[in-house]
XYZ file of C-alpha atoms in Angstrom:
184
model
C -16.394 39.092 -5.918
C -15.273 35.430 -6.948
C -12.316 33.496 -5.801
C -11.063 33.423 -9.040
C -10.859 37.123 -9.694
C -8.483 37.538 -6.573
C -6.558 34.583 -7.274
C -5.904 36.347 -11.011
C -5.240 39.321 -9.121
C -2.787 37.818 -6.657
C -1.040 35.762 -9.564
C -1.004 39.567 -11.626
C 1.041 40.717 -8.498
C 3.036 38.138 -8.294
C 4.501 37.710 -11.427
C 4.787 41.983 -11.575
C 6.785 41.437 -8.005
C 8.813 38.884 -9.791
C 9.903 41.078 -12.949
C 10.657 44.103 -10.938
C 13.156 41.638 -8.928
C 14.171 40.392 -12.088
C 13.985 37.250 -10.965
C 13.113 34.314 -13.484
C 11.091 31.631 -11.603
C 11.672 29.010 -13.747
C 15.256 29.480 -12.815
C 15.008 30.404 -9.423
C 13.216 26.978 -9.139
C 15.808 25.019 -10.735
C 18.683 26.368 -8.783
C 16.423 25.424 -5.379
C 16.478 22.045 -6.393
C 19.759 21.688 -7.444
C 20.945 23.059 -3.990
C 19.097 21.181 -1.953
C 19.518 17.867 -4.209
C 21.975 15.190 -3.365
C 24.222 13.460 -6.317
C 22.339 10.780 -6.092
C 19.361 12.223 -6.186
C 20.152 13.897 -9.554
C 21.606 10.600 -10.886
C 19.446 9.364 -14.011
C 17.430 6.021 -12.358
C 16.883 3.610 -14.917
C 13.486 2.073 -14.966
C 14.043 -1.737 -13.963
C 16.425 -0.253 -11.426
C 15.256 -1.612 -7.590
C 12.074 -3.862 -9.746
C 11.912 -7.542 -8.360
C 12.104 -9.516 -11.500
C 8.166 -10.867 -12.746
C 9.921 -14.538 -12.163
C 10.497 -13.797 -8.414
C 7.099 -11.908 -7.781
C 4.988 -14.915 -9.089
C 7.115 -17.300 -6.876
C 6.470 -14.639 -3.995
C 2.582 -14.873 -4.874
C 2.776 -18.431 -5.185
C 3.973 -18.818 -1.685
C 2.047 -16.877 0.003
C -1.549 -17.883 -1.207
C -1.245 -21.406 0.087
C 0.507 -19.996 3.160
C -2.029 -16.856 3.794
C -4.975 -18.561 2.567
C -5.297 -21.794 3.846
C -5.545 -20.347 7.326
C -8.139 -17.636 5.930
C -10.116 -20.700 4.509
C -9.997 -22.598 7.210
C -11.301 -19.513 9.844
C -14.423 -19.273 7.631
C -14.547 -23.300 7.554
C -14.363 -23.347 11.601
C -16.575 -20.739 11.703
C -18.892 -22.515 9.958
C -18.645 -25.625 12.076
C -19.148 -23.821 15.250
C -22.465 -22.372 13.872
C -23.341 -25.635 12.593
C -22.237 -26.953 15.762
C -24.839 -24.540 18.001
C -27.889 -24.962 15.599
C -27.688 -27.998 14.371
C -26.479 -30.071 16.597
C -27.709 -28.533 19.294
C -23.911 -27.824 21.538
C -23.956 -24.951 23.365
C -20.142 -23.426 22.713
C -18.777 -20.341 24.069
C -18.709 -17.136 21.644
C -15.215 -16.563 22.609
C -14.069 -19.807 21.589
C -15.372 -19.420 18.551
C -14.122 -15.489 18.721
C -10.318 -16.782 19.525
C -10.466 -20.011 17.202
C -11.180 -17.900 14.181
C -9.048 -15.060 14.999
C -5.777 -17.120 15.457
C -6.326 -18.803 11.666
C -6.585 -15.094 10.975
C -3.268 -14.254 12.944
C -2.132 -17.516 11.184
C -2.560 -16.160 7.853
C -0.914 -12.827 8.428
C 2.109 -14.841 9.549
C 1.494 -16.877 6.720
C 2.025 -13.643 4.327
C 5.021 -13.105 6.024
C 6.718 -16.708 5.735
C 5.483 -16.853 1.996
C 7.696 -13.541 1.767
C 10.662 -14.562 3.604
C 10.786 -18.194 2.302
C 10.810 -17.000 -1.372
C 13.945 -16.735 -3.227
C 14.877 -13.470 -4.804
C 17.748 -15.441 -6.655
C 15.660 -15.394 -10.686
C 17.400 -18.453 -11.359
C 16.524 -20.840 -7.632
C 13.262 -22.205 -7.042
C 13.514 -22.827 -3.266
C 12.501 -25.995 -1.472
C 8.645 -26.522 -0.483
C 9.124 -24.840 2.628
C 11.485 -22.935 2.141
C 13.427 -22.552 5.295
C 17.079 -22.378 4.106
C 16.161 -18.975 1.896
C 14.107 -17.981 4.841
C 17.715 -17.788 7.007
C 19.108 -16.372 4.148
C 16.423 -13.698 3.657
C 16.521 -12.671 7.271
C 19.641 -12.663 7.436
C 19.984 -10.091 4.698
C 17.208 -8.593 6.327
C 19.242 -7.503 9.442
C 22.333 -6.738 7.530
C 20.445 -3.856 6.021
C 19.045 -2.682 9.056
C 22.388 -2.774 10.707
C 23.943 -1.004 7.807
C 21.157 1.494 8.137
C 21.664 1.752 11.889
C 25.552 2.102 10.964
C 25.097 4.907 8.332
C 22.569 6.624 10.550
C 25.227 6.935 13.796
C 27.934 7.851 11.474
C 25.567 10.893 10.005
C 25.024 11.668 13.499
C 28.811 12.016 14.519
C 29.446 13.707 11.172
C 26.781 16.320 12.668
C 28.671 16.404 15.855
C 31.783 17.142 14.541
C 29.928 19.729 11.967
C 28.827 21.083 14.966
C 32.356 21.614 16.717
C 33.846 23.060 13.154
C 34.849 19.626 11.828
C 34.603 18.304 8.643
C 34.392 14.924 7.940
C 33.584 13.455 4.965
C 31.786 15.335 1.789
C 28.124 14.619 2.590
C 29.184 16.495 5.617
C 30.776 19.135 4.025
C 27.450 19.283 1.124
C 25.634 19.722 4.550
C 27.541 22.581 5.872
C 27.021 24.213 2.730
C 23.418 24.225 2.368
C 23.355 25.049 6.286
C 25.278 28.119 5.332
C 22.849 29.203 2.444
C 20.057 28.919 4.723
């Protein structure tokens, strides 16, 4: 007996359990998702919504090749010296220097990623200095604003489940919560 026969045979079943329920999946399914879906997540997302603009990606890229791959470069340029360095010449250098030397360019070019990021600005419209260190405070700070706001929302929803837990109600989100809970 194939696979395929029982899996017709268990979809047969199925679909006979779900007419003599009279249920209609399609519309059982659509009423699961609206339940358990949040406004938001039924709110219409427009398509450039949350996109970084193409301006501010090539600036990103243009940062961080110089600033990820010069290091990169220069690992398999060092490497290259120390090998020349112990056959050619005849020196007698330690593996591990050669091990750490060319691992800390590498290091150096994963921080380099990073700064290339950070330094960029996201404003379409300003081009940055060279370096880029003012929009790198900027950037970082914005960074920790939204992981303190997301620290801040995240002890709120857990007081709003405290309170849900002791019968109090306190905002809608809660209250959505306590619904679905209910449902359950």
């Amino acid at each position: 007996e194939s696979d395929g026969g029982a899996e017709a045979r268990g979809r047969a079943a199925l679909e006979k359990m779900r007419q003599e329920a009279g249920v209609d999946p399609l519309k059982r399914k659509a009423a699961i998702e609206r339940a358990t879906l949040t406004d938001e997540e039924l709110r219409r997302v427009e398509p450039t919504e949350g996109v970084m603009p193409e301006v501010v990606s090539e600036r990103m890229l243009r940062r961080v090749i110089p600033f990820a791959g010069l290091p990169v470069g220069g690992a398999f340029v060092l490497f290259g010296g120390f090998w020349y360095a112990n056959t050619q010449l005849g020196l007698d250098l330690p593996p591990s220097v050669v091990a750490y030397s060319t691992q800390f360019l590498f290091f150096l070019s994963f921080a380099g990623i990073s700064w290339g990021v950070m330094s960029t600005s996201l404003d379409e419209g300003e081009e940055g200095s060279l370096l880029g260190v003012e929009q790198a405070k900027k950037n970082t700070d914005m960074m920790r604003d939204g992981l303190q706001r997301g620290r801040a929302d995240a002890a709120s929803e857990f007081m709003e489940d405290d309170a849900l837990a002791d019968g109090v109600i306190m905002s809608k989100k809660a209250l959505n919560r306590a619904e679905r809970r209910k449902k359950k």
